[in-house]
PDB file of C-alpha atoms in Angstrom:
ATOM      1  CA  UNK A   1       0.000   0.000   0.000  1.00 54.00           C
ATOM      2  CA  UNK A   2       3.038   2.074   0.281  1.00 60.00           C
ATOM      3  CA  UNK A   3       3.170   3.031  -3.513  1.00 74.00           C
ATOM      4  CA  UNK A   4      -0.939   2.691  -4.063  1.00 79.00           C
ATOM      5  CA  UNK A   5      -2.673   6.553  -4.422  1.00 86.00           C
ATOM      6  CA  UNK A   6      -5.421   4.937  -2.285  1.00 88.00           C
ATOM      7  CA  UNK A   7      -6.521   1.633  -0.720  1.00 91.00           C
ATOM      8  CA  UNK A   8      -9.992   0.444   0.276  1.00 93.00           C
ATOM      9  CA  UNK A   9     -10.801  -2.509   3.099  1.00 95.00           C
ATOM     10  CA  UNK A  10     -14.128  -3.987   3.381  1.00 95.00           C
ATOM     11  CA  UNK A  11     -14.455  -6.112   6.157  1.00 96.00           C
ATOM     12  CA  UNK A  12     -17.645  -7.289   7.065  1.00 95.00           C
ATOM     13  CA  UNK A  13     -16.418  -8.603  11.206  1.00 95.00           C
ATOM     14  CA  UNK A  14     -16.771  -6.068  13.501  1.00 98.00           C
ATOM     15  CA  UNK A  15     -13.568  -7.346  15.013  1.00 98.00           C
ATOM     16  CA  UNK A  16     -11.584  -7.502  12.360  1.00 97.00           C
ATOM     17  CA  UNK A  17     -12.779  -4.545  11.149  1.00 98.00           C
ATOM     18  CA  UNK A  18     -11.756  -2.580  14.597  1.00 98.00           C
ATOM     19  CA  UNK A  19      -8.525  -4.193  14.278  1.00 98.00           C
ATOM     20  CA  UNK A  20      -8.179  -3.279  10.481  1.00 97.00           C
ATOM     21  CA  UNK A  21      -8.959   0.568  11.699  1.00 97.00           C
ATOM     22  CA  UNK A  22      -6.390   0.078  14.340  1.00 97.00           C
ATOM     23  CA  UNK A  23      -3.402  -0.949  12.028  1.00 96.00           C
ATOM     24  CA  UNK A  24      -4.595   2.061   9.574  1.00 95.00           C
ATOM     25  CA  UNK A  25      -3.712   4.352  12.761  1.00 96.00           C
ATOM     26  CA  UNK A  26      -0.624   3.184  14.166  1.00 96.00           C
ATOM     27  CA  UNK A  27       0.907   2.961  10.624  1.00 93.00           C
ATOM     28  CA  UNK A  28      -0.569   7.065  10.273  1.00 93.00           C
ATOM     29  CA  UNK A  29      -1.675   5.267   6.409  1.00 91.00           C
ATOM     30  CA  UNK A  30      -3.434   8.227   4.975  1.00 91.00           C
ATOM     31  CA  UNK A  31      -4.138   6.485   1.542  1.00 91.00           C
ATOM     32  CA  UNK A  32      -6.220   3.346   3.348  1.00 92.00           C
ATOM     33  CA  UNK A  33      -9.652   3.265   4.088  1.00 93.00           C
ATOM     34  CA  UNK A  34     -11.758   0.838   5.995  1.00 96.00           C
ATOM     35  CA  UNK A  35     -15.173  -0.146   5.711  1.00 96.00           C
ATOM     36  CA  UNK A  36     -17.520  -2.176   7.799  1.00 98.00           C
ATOM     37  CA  UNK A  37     -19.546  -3.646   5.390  1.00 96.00           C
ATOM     38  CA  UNK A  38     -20.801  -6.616   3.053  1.00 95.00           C
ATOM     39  CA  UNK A  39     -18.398  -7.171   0.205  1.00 95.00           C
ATOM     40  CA  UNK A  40     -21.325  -7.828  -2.374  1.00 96.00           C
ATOM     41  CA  UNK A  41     -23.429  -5.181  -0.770  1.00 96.00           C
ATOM     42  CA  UNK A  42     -20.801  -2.832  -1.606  1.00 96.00           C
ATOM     43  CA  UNK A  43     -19.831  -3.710  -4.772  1.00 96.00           C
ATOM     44  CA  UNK A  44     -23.662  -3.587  -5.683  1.00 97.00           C
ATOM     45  CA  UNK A  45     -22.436   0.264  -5.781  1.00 96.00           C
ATOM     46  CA  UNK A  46     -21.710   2.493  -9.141  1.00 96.00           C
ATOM     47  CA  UNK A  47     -17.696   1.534  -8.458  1.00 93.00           C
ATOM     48  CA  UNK A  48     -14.369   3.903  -9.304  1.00 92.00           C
ATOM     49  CA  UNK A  49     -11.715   1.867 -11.389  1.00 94.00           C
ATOM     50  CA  UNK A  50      -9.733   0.030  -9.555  1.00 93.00           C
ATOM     51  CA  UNK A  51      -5.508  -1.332 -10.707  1.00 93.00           C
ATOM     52  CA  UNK A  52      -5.084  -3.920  -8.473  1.00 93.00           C
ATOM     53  CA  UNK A  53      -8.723  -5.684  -7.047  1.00 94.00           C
ATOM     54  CA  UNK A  54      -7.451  -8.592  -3.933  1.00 92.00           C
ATOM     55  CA  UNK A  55     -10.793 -10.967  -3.592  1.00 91.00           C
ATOM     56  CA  UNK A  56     -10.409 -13.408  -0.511  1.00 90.00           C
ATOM     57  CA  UNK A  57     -14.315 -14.331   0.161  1.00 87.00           C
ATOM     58  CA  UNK A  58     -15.148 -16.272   3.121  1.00 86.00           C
ATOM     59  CA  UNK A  59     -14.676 -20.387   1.719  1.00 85.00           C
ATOM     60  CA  UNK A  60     -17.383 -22.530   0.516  1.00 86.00           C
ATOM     61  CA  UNK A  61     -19.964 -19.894   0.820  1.00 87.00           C
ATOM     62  CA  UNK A  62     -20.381 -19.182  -3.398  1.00 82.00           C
ATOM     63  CA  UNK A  63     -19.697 -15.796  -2.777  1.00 88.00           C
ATOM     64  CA  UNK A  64     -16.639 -15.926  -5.536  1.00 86.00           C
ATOM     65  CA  UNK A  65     -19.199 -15.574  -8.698  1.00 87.00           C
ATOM     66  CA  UNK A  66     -20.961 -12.979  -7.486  1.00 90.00           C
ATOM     67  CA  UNK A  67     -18.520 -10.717  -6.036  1.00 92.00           C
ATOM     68  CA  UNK A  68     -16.692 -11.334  -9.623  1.00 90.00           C
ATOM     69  CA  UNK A  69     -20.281  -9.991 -11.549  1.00 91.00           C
ATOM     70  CA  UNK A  70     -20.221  -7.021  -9.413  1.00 95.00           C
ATOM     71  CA  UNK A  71     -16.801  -6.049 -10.207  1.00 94.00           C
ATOM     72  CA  UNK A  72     -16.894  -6.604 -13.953  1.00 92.00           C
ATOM     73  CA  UNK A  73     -20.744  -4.735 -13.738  1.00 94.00           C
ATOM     74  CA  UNK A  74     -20.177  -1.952 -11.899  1.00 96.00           C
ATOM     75  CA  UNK A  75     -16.946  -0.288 -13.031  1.00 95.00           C
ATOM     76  CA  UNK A  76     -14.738  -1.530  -9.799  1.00 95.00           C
ATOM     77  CA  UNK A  77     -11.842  -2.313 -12.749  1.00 94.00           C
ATOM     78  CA  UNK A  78      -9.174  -0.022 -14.520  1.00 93.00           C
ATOM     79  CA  UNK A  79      -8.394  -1.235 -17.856  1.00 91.00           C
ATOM     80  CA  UNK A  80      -5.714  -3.903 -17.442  1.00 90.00           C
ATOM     81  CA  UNK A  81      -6.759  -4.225 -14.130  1.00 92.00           C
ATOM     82  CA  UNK A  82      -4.808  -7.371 -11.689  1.00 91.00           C
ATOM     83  CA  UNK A  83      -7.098  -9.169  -9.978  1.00 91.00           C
ATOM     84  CA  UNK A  84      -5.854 -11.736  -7.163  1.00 92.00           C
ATOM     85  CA  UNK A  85      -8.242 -14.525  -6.662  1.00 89.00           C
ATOM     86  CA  UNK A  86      -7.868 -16.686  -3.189  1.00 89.00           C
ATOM     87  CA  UNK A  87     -10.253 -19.365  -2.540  1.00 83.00           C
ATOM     88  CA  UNK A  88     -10.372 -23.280  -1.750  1.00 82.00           C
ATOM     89  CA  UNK A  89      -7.935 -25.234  -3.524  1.00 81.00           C
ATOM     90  CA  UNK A  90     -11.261 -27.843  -5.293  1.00 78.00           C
ATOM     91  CA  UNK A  91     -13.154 -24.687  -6.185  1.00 71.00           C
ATOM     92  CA  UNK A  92     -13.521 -24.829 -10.003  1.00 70.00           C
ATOM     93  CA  UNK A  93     -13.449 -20.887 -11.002  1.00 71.00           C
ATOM     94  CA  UNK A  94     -16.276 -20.653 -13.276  1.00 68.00           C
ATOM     95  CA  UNK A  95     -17.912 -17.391 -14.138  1.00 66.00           C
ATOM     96  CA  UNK A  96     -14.369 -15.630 -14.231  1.00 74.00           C
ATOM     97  CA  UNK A  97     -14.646 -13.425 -17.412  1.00 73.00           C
ATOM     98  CA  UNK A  98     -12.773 -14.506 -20.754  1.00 70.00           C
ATOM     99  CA  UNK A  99     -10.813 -10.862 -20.650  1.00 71.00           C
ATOM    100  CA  UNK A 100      -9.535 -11.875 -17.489  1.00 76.00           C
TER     101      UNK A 100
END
């Protein structure tokens, strides 16, 4: 995050969210943001592009499709954007876009 113009969190925990705003603090990070809040219900928003999208969903829940709609549908991705995918090692990764 050192080099990124701006960073955004969502955590959906309350305690990992207190600990997320805690780490912002102590580190004085003044280009990260935190927010409490569903992934999906979030990315249900108009989005701002985004270079470099990190997607770590909670495992076995089928969250991974749907959070991957929302980014491609709601302009969460810079052209060329890199997208990091982390899930269970059996998931098959279907619904990923061609382009990506």
């Amino acid at each position: 995050s050192r080099q990124a113009q701006a960073v955004t969190l969502i955590e959906l925990n309350p305690t990992a969210f207190k600990q997320l705003e805690h780490n912002i603090a102590a580190l004085n990070a003044t280009n990260l943001r935190a927010i409490n809040s569903d992934a999906l219900a979030f990315l249900k928003q108009q989005g701002t592009p985004h270079h470099l999208v990190f997607i770590d969903p909670p495992f076995r829940q089928g969250l991974l499709s749907e959070a991957v709609s929302l980014l491609e549908q709601n302009g969460w991705l810079a052209d060329e954007a890199l997208i990091y995918i982390e899930t269970e090692k059996e998931l098959a990764l279907e619904g990923i876009p061609a382009n990506w």
